[in-house]
mmCIF file of C-alpha atoms in Angstrom:
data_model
loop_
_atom_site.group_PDB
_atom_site.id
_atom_site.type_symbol
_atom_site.label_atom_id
_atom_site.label_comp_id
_atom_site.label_asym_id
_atom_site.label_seq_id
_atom_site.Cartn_x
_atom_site.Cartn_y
_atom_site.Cartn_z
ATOM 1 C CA UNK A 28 -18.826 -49.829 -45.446
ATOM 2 C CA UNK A 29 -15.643 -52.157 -44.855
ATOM 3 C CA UNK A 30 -13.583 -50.121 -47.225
ATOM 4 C CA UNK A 31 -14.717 -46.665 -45.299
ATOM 5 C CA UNK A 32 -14.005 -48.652 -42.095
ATOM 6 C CA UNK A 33 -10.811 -50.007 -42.682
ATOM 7 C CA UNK A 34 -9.635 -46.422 -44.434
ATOM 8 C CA UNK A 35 -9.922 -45.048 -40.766
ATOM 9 C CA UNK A 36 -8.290 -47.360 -38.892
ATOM 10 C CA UNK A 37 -5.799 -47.065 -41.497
ATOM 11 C CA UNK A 38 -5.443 -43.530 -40.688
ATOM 12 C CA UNK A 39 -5.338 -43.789 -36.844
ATOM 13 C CA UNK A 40 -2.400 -46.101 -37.049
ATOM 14 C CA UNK A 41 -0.610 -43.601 -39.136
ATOM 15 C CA UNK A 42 -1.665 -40.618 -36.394
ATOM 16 C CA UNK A 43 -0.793 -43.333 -33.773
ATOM 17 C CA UNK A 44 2.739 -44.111 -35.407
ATOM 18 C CA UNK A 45 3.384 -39.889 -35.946
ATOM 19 C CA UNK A 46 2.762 -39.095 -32.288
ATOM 20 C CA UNK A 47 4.650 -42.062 -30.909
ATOM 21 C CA UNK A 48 7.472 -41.358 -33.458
ATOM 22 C CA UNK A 49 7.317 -37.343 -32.143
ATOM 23 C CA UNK A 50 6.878 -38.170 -28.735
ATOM 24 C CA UNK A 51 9.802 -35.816 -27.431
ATOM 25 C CA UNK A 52 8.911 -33.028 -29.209
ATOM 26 C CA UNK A 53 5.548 -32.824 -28.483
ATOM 27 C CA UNK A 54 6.384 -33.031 -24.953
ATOM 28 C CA UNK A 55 9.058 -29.656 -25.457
ATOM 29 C CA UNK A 56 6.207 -28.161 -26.680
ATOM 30 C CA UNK A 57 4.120 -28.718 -23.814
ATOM 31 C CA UNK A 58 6.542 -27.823 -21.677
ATOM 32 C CA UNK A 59 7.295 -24.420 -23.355
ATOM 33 C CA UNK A 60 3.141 -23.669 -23.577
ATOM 34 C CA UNK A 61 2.796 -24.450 -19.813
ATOM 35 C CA UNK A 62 6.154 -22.199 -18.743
ATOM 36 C CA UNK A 63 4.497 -19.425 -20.960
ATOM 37 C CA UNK A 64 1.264 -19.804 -19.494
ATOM 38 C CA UNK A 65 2.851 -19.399 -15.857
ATOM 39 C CA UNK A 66 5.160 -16.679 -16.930
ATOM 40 C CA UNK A 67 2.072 -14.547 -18.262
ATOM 41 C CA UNK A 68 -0.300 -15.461 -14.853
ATOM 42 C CA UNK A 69 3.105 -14.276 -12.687
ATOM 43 C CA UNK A 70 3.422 -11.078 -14.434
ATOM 44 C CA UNK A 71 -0.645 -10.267 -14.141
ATOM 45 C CA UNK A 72 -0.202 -11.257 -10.429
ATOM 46 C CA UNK A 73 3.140 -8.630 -9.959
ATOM 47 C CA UNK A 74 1.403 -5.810 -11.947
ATOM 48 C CA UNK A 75 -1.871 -6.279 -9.698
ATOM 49 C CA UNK A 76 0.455 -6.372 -6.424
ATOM 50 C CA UNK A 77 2.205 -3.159 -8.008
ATOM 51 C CA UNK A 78 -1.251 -1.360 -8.884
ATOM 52 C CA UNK A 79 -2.198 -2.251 -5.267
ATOM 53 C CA UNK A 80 1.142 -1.066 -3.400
ATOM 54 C CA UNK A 81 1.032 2.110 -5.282
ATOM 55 C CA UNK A 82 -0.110 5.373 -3.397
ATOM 56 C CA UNK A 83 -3.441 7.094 -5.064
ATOM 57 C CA UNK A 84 -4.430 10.549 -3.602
ATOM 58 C CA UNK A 85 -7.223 11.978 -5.105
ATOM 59 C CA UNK A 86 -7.944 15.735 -5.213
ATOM 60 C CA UNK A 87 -11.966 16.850 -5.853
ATOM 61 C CA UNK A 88 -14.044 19.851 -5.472
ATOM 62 C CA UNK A 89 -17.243 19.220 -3.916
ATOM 63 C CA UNK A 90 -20.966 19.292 -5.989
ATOM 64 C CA UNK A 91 -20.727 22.665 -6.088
ATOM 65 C CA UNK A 92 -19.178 24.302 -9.717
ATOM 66 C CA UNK A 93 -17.861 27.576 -8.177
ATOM 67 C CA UNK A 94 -15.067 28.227 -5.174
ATOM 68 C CA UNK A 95 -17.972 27.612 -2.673
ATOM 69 C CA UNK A 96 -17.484 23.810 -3.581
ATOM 70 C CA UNK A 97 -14.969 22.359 -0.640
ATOM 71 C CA UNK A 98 -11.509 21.146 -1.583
ATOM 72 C CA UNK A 99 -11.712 16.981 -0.959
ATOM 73 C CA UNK A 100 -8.429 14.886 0.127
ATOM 74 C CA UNK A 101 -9.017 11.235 -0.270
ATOM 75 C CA UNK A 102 -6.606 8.592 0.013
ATOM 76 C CA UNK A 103 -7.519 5.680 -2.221
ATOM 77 C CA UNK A 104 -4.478 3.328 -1.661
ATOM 78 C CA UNK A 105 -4.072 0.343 0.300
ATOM 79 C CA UNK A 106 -1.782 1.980 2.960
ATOM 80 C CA UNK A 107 -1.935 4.844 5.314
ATOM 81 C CA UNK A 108 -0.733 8.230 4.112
ATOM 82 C CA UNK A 109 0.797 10.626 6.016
ATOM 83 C CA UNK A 110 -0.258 14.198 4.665
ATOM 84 C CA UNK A 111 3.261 16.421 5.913
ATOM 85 C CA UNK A 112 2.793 19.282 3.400
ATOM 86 C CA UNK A 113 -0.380 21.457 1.713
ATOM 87 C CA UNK A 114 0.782 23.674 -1.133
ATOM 88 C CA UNK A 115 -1.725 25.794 -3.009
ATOM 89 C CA UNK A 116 -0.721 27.747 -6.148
ATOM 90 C CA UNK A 117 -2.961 30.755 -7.125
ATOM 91 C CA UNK A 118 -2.396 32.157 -11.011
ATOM 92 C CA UNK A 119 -3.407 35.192 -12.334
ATOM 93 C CA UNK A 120 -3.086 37.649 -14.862
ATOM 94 C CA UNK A 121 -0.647 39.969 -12.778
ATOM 95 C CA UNK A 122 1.380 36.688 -12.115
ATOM 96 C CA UNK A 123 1.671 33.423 -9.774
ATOM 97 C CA UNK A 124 1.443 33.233 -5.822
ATOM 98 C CA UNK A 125 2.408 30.097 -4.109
ATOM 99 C CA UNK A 126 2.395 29.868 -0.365
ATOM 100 C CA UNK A 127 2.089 25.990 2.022
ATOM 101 C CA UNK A 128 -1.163 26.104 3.627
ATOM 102 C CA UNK A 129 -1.304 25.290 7.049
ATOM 103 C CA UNK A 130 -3.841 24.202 9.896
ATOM 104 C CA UNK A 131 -4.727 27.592 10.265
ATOM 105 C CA UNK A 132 -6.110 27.994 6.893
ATOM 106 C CA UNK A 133 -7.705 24.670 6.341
ATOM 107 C CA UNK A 134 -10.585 22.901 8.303
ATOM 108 C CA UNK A 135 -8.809 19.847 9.582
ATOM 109 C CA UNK A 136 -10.878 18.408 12.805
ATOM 110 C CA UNK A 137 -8.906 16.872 15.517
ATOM 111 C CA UNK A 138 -9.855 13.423 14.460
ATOM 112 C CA UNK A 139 -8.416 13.730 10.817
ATOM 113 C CA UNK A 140 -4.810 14.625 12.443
ATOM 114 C CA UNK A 141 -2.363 11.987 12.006
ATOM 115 C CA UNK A 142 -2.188 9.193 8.929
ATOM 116 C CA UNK A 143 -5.048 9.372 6.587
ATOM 117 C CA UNK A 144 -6.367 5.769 5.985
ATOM 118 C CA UNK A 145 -7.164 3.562 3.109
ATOM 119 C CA UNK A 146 -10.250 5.042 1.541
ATOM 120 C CA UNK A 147 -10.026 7.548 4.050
ATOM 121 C CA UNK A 148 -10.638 11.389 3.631
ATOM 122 C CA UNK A 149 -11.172 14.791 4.626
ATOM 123 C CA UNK A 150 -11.254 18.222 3.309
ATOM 124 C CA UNK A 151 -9.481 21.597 3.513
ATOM 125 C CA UNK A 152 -12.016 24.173 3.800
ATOM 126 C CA UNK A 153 -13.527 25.778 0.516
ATOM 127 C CA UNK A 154 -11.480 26.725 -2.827
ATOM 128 C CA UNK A 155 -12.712 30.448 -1.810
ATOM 129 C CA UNK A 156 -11.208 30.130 1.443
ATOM 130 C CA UNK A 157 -7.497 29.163 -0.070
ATOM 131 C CA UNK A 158 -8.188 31.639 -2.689
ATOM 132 C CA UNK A 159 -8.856 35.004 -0.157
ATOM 133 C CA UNK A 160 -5.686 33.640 1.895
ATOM 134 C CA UNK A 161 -3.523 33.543 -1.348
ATOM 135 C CA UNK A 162 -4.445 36.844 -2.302
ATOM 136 C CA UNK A 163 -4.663 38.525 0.970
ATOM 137 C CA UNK A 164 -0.680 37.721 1.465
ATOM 138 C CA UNK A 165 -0.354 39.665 -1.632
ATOM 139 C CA UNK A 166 -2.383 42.382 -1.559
ATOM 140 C CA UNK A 167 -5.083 41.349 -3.541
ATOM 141 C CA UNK A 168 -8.368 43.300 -2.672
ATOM 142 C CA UNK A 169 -11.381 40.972 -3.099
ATOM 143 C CA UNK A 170 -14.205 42.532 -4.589
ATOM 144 C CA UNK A 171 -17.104 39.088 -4.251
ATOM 145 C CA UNK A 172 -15.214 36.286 -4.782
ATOM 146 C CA UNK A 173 -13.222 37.967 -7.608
ATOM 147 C CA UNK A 174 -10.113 40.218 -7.734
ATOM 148 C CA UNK A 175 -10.583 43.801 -8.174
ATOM 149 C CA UNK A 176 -9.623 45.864 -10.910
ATOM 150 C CA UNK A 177 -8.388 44.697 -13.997
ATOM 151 C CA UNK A 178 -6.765 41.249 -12.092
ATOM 152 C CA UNK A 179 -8.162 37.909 -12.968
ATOM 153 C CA UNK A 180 -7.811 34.618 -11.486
ATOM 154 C CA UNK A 181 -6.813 32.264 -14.300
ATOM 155 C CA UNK A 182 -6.279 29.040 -12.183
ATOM 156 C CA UNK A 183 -5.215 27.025 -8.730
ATOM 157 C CA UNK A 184 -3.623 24.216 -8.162
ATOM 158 C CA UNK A 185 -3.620 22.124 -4.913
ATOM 159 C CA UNK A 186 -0.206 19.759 -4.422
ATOM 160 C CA UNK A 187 0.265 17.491 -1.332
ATOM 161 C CA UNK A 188 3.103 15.771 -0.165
ATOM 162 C CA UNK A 189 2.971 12.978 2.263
ATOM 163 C CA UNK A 190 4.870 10.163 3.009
ATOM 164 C CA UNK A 191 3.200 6.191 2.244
ATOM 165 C CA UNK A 192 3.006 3.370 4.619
ATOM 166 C CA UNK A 193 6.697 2.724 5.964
ATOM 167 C CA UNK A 194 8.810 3.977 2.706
ATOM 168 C CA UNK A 195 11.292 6.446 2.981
ATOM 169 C CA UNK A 196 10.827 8.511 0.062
ATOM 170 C CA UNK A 197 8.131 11.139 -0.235
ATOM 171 C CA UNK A 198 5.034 11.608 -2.953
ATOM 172 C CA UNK A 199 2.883 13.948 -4.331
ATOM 173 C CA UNK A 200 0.204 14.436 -6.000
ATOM 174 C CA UNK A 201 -1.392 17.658 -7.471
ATOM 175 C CA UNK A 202 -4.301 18.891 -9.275
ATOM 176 C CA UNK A 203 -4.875 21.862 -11.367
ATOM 177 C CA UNK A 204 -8.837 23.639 -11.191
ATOM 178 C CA UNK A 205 -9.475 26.585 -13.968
ATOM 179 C CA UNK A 206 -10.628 29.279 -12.440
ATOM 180 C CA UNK A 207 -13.621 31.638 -14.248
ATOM 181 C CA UNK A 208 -15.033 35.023 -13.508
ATOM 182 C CA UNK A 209 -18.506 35.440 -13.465
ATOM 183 C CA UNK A 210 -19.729 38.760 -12.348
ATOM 184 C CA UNK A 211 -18.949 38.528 -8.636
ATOM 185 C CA UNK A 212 -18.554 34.246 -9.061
ATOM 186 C CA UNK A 213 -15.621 32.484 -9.323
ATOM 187 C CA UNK A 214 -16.786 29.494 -11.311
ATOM 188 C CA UNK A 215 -14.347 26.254 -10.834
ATOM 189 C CA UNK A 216 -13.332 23.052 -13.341
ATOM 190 C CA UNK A 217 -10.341 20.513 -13.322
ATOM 191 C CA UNK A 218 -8.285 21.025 -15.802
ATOM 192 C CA UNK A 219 -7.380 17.808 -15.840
ATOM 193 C CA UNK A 220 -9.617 14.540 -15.665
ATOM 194 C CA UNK A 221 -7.672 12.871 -13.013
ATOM 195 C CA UNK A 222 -4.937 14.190 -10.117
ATOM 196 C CA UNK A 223 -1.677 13.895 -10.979
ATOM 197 C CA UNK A 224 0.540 11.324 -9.305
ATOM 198 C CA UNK A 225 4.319 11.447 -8.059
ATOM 199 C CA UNK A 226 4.779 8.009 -7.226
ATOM 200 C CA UNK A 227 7.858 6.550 -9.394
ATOM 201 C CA UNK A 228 11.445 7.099 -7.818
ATOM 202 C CA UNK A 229 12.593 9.756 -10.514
ATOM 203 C CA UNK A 230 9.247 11.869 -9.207
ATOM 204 C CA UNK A 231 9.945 10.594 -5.698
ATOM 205 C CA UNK A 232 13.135 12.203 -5.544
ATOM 206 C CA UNK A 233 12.119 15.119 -7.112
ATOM 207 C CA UNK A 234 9.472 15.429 -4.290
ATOM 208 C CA UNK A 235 12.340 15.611 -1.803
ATOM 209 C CA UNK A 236 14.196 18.447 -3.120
ATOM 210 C CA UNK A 237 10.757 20.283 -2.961
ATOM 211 C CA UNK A 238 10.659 19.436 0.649
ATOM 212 C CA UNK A 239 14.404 21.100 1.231
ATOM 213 C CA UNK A 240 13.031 23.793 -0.581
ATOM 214 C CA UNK A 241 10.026 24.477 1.979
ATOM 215 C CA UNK A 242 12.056 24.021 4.646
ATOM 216 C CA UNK A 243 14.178 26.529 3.342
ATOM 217 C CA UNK A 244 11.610 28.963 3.205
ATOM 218 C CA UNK A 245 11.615 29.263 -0.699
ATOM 219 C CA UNK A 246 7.835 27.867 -1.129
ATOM 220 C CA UNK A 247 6.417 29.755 1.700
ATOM 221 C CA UNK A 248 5.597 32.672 -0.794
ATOM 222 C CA UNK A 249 6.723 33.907 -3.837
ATOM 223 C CA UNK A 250 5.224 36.416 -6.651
ATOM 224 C CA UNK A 251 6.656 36.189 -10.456
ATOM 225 C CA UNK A 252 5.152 38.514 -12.884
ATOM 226 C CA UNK A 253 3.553 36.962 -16.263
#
């Protein structure tokens, strides 16, 4: 028992003597872990301030699965957006139409004028409605809520451009719904899972020169064969 005893306190001393001996080091090193620790909470804390700062527009169809369904605007960011510009892009097999949208075409109330709010929405009337205005400017006869003839409607694709709480430079954001005949239906489905943001400054100047563009008159419609 004395010899198990004393072989422990021997070995204390000698852990004792290390740390006292290492004292310096051992403090750099507990320096360095705490700066690392800091460094690592400081960049979770920027990349959550980022995530929240960052605009999120959402683009949805409603419950329905066919151009009945109504075309859904939300605005999940922290900050007001301002919705300036509605773009809707209708392809088909005898080529592309592209034409702004404005209040005439979509149901905007008097109370969703103005900044859309965080969490905020509102809708633009029903994919068949944007479709039948799309087609009408180009002579597309409407036979249900399908083309006539040989024509088919392959897809549409709803881009907004607004401009976020008080920054100067525009975004976007855009979604892309496949569009399937069906008899006289029109059935609908995202071709993507999510709506595509324009939100870094590459994209956000990009977004301007489609702005100049519009204002020039070269978005307002246009017809390119396939």
């Amino acid at each position: 028992m004395n010899s198990h005893s004393s072989s422990a306190n021997n070995a204390g001393k000698v852990m004792f003597g290390w740390l006292s001996q290492h004292t310096e080091i051992l403090s750099i090193f507990t320096t360095v872990g705490s700066i690392i620790i800091w460094l690592g909470f400081s960049q979770y804390l920027y990349m959550e301030m980022r995530r929240r700062r960052h605009p999120r527009l959402l683009i949805n169809g409603g419950k329905r699965k066919d151009t009945e369904a109504l075309c859904i605007i939300s605005n999940m960011s922290d900050e007001p957006v301002l919705v300036e510009y509605l773009i809707a892009e209708l392809e088909t097999s005898q080529g592309s139409i592209t034409k702004e949208i404005s209040g005439s075409v979509v149901s905007l109330s008097n109370s969703q004028q103005g900044p859309l709010g965080s969490n905020d929405f509102f809708h633009i009337g029903t994919f068949d409605r944007i479709i039948r205005h799309l087609a009408d400017g180009a002579g597309i006869k409407m036979h249900g809520h399908c083309p006539e003839g040989d024509a088919r409607f392959r897809s549409l694709t709803i881009r907004l451009i607004g401009i976020f709480g008080p920054e100067n430079l525009p975004i976007a954001a855009e979604r892309c719904f496949r569009l399937k005949q069906k008899e006289e239906y029109c059935l609908l489905s995202p071709a993507a899972p999510d709506t595509r943001q324009y939100i870094s400054r590459w994209q956000r100047h990009r977004v301007r020169k489609w702005i100049e563009g519009i204002n020039r008159g070269d978005a307002s419609f246009s017809r390119s064969a396939s």
